[in-house]
XYZ file of C-alpha atoms in Angstrom:
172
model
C 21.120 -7.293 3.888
C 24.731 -7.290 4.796
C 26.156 -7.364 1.627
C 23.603 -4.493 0.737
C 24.926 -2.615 4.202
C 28.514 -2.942 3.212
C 27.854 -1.267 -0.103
C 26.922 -4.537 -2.211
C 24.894 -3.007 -5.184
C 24.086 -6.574 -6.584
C 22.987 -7.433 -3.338
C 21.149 -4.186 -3.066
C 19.355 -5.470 -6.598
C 18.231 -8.495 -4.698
C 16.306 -6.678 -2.162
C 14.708 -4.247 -4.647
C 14.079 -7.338 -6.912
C 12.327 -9.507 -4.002
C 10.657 -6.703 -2.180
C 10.013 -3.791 -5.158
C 6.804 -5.288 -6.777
C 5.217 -5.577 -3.281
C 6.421 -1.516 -2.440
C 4.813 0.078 -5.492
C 1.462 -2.269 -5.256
C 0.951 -0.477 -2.066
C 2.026 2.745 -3.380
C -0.379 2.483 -6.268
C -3.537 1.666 -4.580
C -2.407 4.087 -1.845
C -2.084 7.103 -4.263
C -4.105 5.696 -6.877
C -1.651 6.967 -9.857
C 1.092 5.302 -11.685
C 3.194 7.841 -11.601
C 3.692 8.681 -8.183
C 3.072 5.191 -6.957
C 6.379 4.773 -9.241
C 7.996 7.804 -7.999
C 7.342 7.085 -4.068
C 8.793 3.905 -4.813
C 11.841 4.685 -6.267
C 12.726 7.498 -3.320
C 11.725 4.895 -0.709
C 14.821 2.715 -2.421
C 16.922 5.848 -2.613
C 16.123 6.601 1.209
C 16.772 2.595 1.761
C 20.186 3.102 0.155
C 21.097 6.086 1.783
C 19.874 4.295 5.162
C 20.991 1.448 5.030
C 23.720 1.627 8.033
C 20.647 3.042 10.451
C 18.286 0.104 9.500
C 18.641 -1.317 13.182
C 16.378 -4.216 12.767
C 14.111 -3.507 15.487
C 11.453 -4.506 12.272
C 11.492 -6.638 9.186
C 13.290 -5.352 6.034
C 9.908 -5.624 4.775
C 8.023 -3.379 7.207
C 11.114 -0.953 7.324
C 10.577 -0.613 3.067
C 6.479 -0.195 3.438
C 7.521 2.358 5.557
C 9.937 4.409 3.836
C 7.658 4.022 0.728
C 4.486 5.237 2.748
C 5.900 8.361 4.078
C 7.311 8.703 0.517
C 3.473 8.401 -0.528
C 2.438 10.674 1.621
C 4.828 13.769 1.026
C 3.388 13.267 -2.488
C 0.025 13.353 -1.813
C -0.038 16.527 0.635
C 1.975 18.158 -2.086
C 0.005 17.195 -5.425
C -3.666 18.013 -6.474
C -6.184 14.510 -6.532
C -5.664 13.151 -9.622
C -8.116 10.830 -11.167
C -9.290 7.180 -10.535
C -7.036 4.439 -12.245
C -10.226 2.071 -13.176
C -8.223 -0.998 -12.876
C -6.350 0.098 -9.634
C -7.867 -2.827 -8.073
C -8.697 -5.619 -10.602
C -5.867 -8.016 -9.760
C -7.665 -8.551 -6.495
C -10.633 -10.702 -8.318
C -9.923 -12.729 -11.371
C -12.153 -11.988 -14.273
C -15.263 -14.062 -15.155
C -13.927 -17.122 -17.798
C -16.842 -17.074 -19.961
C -20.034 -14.864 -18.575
C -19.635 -11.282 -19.734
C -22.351 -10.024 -17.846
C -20.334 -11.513 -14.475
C -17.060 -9.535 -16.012
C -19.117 -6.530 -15.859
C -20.587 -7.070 -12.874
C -16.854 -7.686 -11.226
C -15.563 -4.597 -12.576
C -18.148 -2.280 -11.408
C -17.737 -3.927 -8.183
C -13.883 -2.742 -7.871
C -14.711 0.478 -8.890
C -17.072 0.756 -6.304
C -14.736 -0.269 -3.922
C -11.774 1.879 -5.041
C -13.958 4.720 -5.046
C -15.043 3.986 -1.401
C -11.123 3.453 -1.102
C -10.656 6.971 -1.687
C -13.263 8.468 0.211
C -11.221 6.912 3.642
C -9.362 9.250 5.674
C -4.993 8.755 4.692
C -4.479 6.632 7.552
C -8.243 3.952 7.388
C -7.086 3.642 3.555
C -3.212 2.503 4.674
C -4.332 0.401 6.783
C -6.884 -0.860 5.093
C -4.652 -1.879 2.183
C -1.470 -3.083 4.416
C -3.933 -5.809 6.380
C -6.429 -6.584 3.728
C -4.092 -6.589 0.150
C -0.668 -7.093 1.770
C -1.361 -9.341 4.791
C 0.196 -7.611 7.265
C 0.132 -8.123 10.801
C -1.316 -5.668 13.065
C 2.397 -5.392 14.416
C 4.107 -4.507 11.114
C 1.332 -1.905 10.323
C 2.036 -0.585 13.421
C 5.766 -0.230 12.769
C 5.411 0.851 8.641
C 2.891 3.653 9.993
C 5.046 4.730 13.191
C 1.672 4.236 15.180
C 0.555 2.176 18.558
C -1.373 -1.461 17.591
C -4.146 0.423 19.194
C -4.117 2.883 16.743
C -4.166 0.325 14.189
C -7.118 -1.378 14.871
C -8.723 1.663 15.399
C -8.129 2.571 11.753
C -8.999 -1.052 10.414
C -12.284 -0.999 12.683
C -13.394 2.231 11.360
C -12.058 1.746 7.464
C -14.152 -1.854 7.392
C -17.156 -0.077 9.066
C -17.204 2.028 6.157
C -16.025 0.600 3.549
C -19.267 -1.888 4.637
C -21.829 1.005 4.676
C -20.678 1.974 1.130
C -20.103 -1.029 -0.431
C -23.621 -2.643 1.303
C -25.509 -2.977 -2.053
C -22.731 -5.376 -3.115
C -23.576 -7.558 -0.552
């Protein structure tokens, strides 16, 4: 990070290498499209560049890059039209059946169920959702990448997993 601060652009790399896959994951199953997922990523790591010097390390280079990259998200999604469901948005979360193709068919329908109940949450249940549940966050560093009070937070989780249960009951 010092390196990157004093203008390092190999050391700059480094960061984007270690902390880029985790960025646009989020982005993608936040905006559900390839395209912006991979544009909201790359402006978060032009805003990182750019901000480098006012990173004050009150947070985690980590939360600091979920952040830039969700507000990046965001601006993209108030200013672009829904675009359709990516069908295998979600299948890295549950490995696929070895050898029972009805169980493979069975898994997929189930994360299209859920990314579809995904996108019914409200901006901020979804973010949450996906920071806790897919990236392991801790309430504090949600708080911090979405500039809101823990309170907030769990408020969003506790409604998001109340539901996400409702819809995705038959799958129980």
């Amino acid at each position: 990070m010092r390196a990157a601060r004093l203008g390092d652009q190999e050391a700059f790399r480094e960061i984007v290498d270690r902390h880029g896959p985790a960025m646009y994951r989020y982005a993608l199953r936040l905006v559900g499209d390839s395209t912006d997922a991979a544009e909201a990523t790359q402006e978060a790591f032009v805003s990182a560049w750019r901000g480098l010097s006012g990173f004050a390390g009150h947070s985690s280079l980590r939360t600091w890059l979920i952040r830039l990259v969700h507000r990046r998200a965001a601006d993209l999604q108030r200013n672009r039209r829904a675009t359709p469901i990516d069908d295998g948005l979600l299948s890295r979360l549950s490995p696929a059946a070895a050898d029972n193709p009805l169980q493979t068919v069975i898994d997929a329908e189930l994360l299209q169920a859920l990314q579809l109940a995904l996108n019914e949450l409200p901006w901020h249940q979804r973010a949450a959702w996906l920071l806790r549940e897919v990236e392991e966050m801790s309430y504090e560093e949600i708080s911090v990448a979405l500039a809101m009070p823990i309170g907030a937070v769990r408020g969003h989780l506790y409604r998001g997993r109340r539901t996400l249960a409702e819809r995705m009951a038959r799958w129980r």
